[in-house]
Amino acid sequence: MAKGSLPAIFIDGEAGTTGLGIRQRLEALPGIVLRSIDPARRKDPEAKRALMAEVDLVVLCLPDAAAKEAAAMAASLGQDAPKLLDASTAHRVDPAWAFGFPELNPAQAARVAAAQNVANPGCYPTGGIALLRPLVDAGLLPPDHPVTVNAVSGYSGGGKAMIESYEGGSAPAFELYGLGLEHKHVPELQLYSGLTRRPIFVPSVGHYRQGMLVSIPLHLDMLPGTPRASQLEAALAAHYAGSEWVKVVPTAGSAKLEPEALNDTNAMELRVFGNDDRHQAVLVARLDNLGKGASGAAVQNIRIMLNLQAAQAAAA
């Protein structure tokens, strides 16, 4: 690293849920230095700009508008500009930013490694894209197919106000939201799934802290050639063969699935539940909305962006 013997990282917005999760994970990661801004100068643009110039990578855990301002500030540093990983929605469909889902296709991890700026995926789209993109690429799901994505998350993904309402006892046991069908995650869900028709996305939240299920129902006789559920599962398995974090799990004998089994991990499990006699299937992704859906994915991307896997392997 040009700026120091060890890569230095600054988390801009480290006090939020995602920022805290990233910091906790990075503190357990050898071979890096974590830098923080003086609390007394937290809102001082010059102090932030000076720190950006000193580090190798900045993680943006900010609202969208603030993330755009911080990205412009970093860019103004020219040759001293750090790499950026943005955890907000601000740059996820910006073609100038690499999309931080390394498992998207065989070339995506290399693109993340080479990128100056990377957009961390949203939690819901991570599950939806993981299920849909391999099927579109394999020709099993037409890009213009009418797709509905249903999902349930723990309340920790909803921000400070939602967390306080659930932990304070004023929130319901379960609720649908985003029913205006304009959820901010839809653009990245559509773009990176390879869909030309805008999907319907129906999110929900349950009265538990973290964990997520993303499910997509399909009428198999509306797909080309009426594929069997096993063909969908095989396409997913082929796409993620050898993946460290994404696994395709057989569903034989399974009839239930709960959302919390992968909490505090960066793992994601994909399943295809099917009834070939009825020509129906349900695709399901299980992940931790704070892990592979947020902080875990961020650290995975940071390791790729800073080539930490190679450095840590060499030091082992």
XYZ file of C-alpha atoms in Angstrom:
316
model
C 0.000 0.000 0.000
C 1.331 3.413 -0.991
C 0.054 5.344 2.032
C 1.478 3.150 4.760
C 2.818 -0.277 5.621
C -0.717 -1.449 6.418
C -3.904 -0.344 4.624
C -5.843 2.250 6.596
C -9.654 2.418 6.639
C -11.981 5.219 7.764
C -15.680 4.465 8.374
C -17.647 7.662 7.760
C -20.783 7.135 9.838
C -19.457 4.417 12.127
C -22.073 5.093 14.830
C -24.978 3.673 12.779
C -26.116 0.040 12.699
C -24.183 -0.841 9.534
C -21.129 1.208 10.544
C -20.943 -0.453 13.931
C -21.249 -3.875 12.334
C -18.477 -3.132 9.851
C -16.179 -1.777 12.548
C -16.757 -4.814 14.759
C -15.876 -7.149 11.906
C -12.848 -5.123 10.850
C -11.491 -5.070 14.401
C -11.164 -8.852 14.133
C -9.398 -8.622 10.767
C -5.579 -8.673 10.858
C -3.372 -6.532 8.658
C -5.335 -3.266 8.631
C -5.457 0.015 10.557
C -8.776 1.628 11.523
C -8.821 5.419 11.640
C -11.516 7.613 13.203
C -12.158 11.320 13.055
C -11.837 13.412 16.208
C -15.401 13.461 17.667
C -15.069 17.196 18.264
C -14.467 17.690 14.529
C -16.941 15.117 13.236
C -18.906 17.756 11.291
C -15.844 19.669 10.105
C -15.504 19.133 6.316
C -11.806 19.993 6.300
C -11.051 17.487 9.055
C -12.889 14.792 7.097
C -11.144 15.729 3.872
C -7.737 15.594 5.559
C -8.433 12.143 6.982
C -9.669 10.893 3.613
C -6.331 11.876 2.089
C -4.465 9.812 4.685
C -6.306 6.501 4.322
C -6.530 3.846 1.625
C -10.267 3.218 1.802
C -13.325 5.029 3.143
C -16.572 3.249 3.961
C -19.603 5.521 3.577
C -22.346 4.638 6.072
C -24.376 7.755 5.434
C -27.750 8.883 4.068
C -27.797 9.077 0.273
C -27.321 12.843 -0.011
C -24.436 12.840 2.460
C -22.854 9.873 0.676
C -22.887 11.779 -2.609
C -21.253 14.778 -0.918
C -18.594 12.563 0.656
C -17.889 10.876 -2.687
C -17.419 14.260 -4.349
C -15.087 15.290 -1.526
C -12.989 12.164 -1.998
C -12.835 12.675 -5.765
C -11.550 16.235 -5.226
C -8.395 14.780 -3.664
C -7.112 13.643 -7.049
C -4.182 11.244 -6.701
C -4.671 11.192 -2.918
C -8.276 9.991 -3.245
C -9.000 6.807 -1.283
C -11.034 3.921 -2.580
C -14.695 4.195 -1.587
C -17.210 1.583 -0.485
C -20.676 3.118 -0.260
C -23.216 1.333 1.936
C -26.036 3.710 0.949
C -28.385 3.504 -2.029
C -26.802 6.537 -3.688
C -24.548 4.819 -6.239
C -25.904 1.293 -6.662
C -27.111 1.746 -10.243
C -24.395 4.239 -11.218
C -22.406 2.652 -14.077
C -19.253 4.401 -12.851
C -19.403 2.372 -9.627
C -18.783 -1.360 -9.373
C -21.658 -3.291 -7.818
C -20.363 -5.049 -4.724
C -21.908 -8.493 -5.175
C -18.783 -10.481 -6.126
C -20.846 -13.590 -6.881
C -22.898 -11.794 -9.570
C -20.933 -13.374 -12.415
C -17.443 -14.844 -12.952
C -15.930 -11.414 -13.672
C -17.505 -9.404 -10.859
C -14.945 -10.075 -8.117
C -12.182 -8.860 -10.442
C -14.194 -5.732 -11.215
C -14.610 -5.035 -7.486
C -10.871 -5.556 -6.972
C -9.968 -3.085 -9.721
C -12.582 -0.446 -8.896
C -11.915 2.887 -7.254
C -15.533 3.075 -6.100
C -17.800 0.177 -5.081
C -21.477 0.252 -4.110
C -22.425 -2.266 -1.432
C -25.708 -4.038 -2.332
C -28.938 -3.671 -0.410
C -30.024 -6.541 1.818
C -33.217 -7.438 -0.043
C -31.664 -7.172 -3.535
C -28.787 -9.414 -2.455
C -31.228 -12.301 -2.020
C -33.338 -11.482 -5.049
C -30.419 -10.983 -7.440
C -28.713 -14.144 -6.171
C -31.803 -16.164 -7.079
C -32.761 -14.501 -10.366
C -29.542 -13.621 -12.206
C -28.315 -17.224 -12.728
C -31.708 -18.253 -14.093
C -31.817 -15.313 -16.509
C -28.242 -16.008 -17.631
C -29.074 -19.695 -18.155
C -32.115 -18.859 -20.299
C -34.529 -20.485 -17.861
C -36.202 -17.191 -16.916
C -36.930 -14.668 -19.696
C -35.776 -11.120 -18.836
C -39.297 -9.792 -19.435
C -40.983 -12.398 -17.211
C -43.384 -10.873 -14.639
C -41.537 -11.476 -11.344
C -42.762 -10.909 -7.794
C -40.259 -10.779 -4.946
C -41.565 -11.165 -1.392
C -39.288 -10.697 1.603
C -39.307 -10.519 5.374
C -36.549 -8.993 7.479
C -35.799 -8.466 11.110
C -36.458 -4.945 12.338
C -32.764 -4.006 12.574
C -32.767 -3.251 8.844
C -35.309 -0.456 9.212
C -33.186 2.237 10.792
C -33.191 3.966 14.155
C -36.903 4.806 14.354
C -38.028 1.285 13.492
C -35.561 -0.290 15.911
C -36.794 1.958 18.715
C -40.453 1.186 17.967
C -39.888 -2.569 18.078
C -37.608 -2.597 21.081
C -39.900 -0.131 22.850
C -42.910 -2.398 22.374
C -45.000 -0.091 20.178
C -44.545 -1.922 16.866
C -46.798 -4.695 15.520
C -45.774 -8.344 15.356
C -45.594 -8.193 11.565
C -46.254 -5.650 8.854
C -46.044 -5.209 5.104
C -44.593 -1.940 3.867
C -43.460 -0.310 0.627
C -46.963 -0.859 -0.741
C -46.702 2.187 -2.978
C -44.490 -0.110 -5.107
C -41.692 2.451 -5.287
C -39.209 0.902 -2.861
C -35.685 2.271 -3.286
C -34.235 -1.230 -3.756
C -36.210 -1.999 -6.924
C -33.829 -0.317 -9.426
C -30.808 -2.393 -8.381
C -32.954 -5.518 -8.032
C -34.116 -5.134 -11.630
C -30.800 -4.030 -13.136
C -28.515 -6.667 -11.652
C -31.050 -9.486 -11.970
C -30.972 -8.835 -15.710
C -34.720 -8.131 -15.878
C -36.214 -5.850 -18.516
C -39.640 -5.814 -16.816
C -39.819 -4.033 -13.465
C -40.470 -6.639 -10.738
C -43.081 -6.251 -8.029
C -41.326 -6.111 -4.664
C -43.241 -6.584 -1.397
C -41.069 -6.200 1.736
C -42.172 -6.912 5.288
C -40.756 -6.809 8.790
C -41.217 -9.208 11.680
C -40.836 -8.782 15.425
C -37.319 -10.221 15.640
C -34.007 -8.387 15.412
C -32.197 -9.800 12.379
C -32.383 -12.442 9.692
C -34.067 -12.430 6.281
C -35.986 -14.601 3.836
C -36.428 -13.492 0.225
C -38.899 -15.610 -1.775
C -39.903 -15.632 -5.436
C -42.886 -17.750 -6.606
C -42.852 -19.089 -10.174
C -45.378 -20.848 -12.406
C -43.054 -23.233 -14.226
C -45.484 -23.749 -17.121
C -45.128 -20.024 -17.914
C -41.375 -20.471 -18.461
C -39.782 -21.670 -21.712
C -39.903 -25.459 -21.927
C -41.697 -25.803 -18.557
C -38.524 -26.584 -16.590
C -38.607 -28.774 -13.526
C -37.651 -27.394 -10.120
C -34.522 -29.557 -10.238
C -33.361 -27.700 -13.355
C -33.639 -24.373 -11.566
C -31.712 -25.773 -8.621
C -29.025 -27.158 -10.933
C -28.589 -23.770 -12.626
C -28.132 -22.082 -9.256
C -25.708 -24.786 -8.106
C -23.631 -24.410 -11.266
C -23.469 -20.628 -10.895
C -22.302 -20.739 -7.256
C -20.072 -23.816 -7.485
C -16.978 -23.132 -5.394
C -18.414 -19.997 -3.777
C -17.170 -19.375 -0.261
C -20.287 -17.598 0.965
C -23.256 -18.603 -1.210
C -24.522 -22.188 -1.039
C -27.381 -23.950 -2.808
C -29.150 -26.259 -0.365
C -31.265 -29.263 -1.495
C -34.858 -29.109 -0.258
C -35.879 -32.790 -0.234
C -38.192 -33.363 2.723
C -38.210 -29.691 3.727
C -41.460 -27.807 4.222
C -40.512 -24.969 6.580
C -37.797 -22.328 6.765
C -37.049 -19.782 9.466
C -35.027 -16.575 8.918
C -32.498 -16.441 11.761
C -30.226 -19.463 11.207
C -27.467 -17.458 9.467
C -27.398 -14.498 11.846
C -23.974 -12.968 12.504
C -22.479 -14.616 9.416
C -21.734 -13.581 5.844
C -23.345 -16.755 4.487
C -26.347 -16.978 2.187
C -28.337 -20.115 1.406
C -30.437 -20.561 -1.729
C -33.229 -23.120 -2.087
C -35.729 -24.196 -4.723
C -38.960 -25.617 -3.331
C -40.954 -27.221 -6.130
C -44.063 -29.174 -7.004
C -43.566 -30.467 -10.531
C -47.050 -31.993 -10.694
C -48.455 -28.493 -10.169
C -45.736 -26.850 -12.274
C -44.938 -24.488 -9.404
C -41.792 -23.488 -7.525
C -40.697 -21.027 -4.882
C -37.117 -19.746 -4.834
C -35.877 -18.744 -1.373
C -32.746 -16.967 -0.171
C -31.859 -16.932 3.516
C -29.314 -14.447 4.845
C -28.590 -12.113 7.722
C -29.737 -8.615 6.767
C -26.861 -7.274 8.904
C -24.348 -9.814 7.557
C -24.372 -10.731 3.861
C -27.058 -8.066 3.549
C -24.921 -5.240 4.949
C -21.806 -5.316 7.154
C -20.636 -8.807 6.239
C -20.848 -8.027 2.530
C -19.003 -4.742 3.126
C -16.074 -6.512 4.773
C -16.044 -9.118 1.996
C -15.751 -6.268 -0.522
C -13.104 -4.466 1.535
C -10.960 -7.593 1.561
C -11.242 -7.818 -2.226
C -10.657 -4.087 -2.808
C -7.517 -4.040 -0.670
C -6.317 -7.492 -1.776
C -6.322 -8.609 1.830
C -6.969 -12.262 1.006
C -3.604 -12.522 -0.745
C -1.779 -10.560 1.942
C -3.281 -12.592 4.779
C -2.604 -15.882 2.967
C 1.028 -14.887 2.476
C 1.356 -14.031 6.175
C -0.258 -17.262 7.344
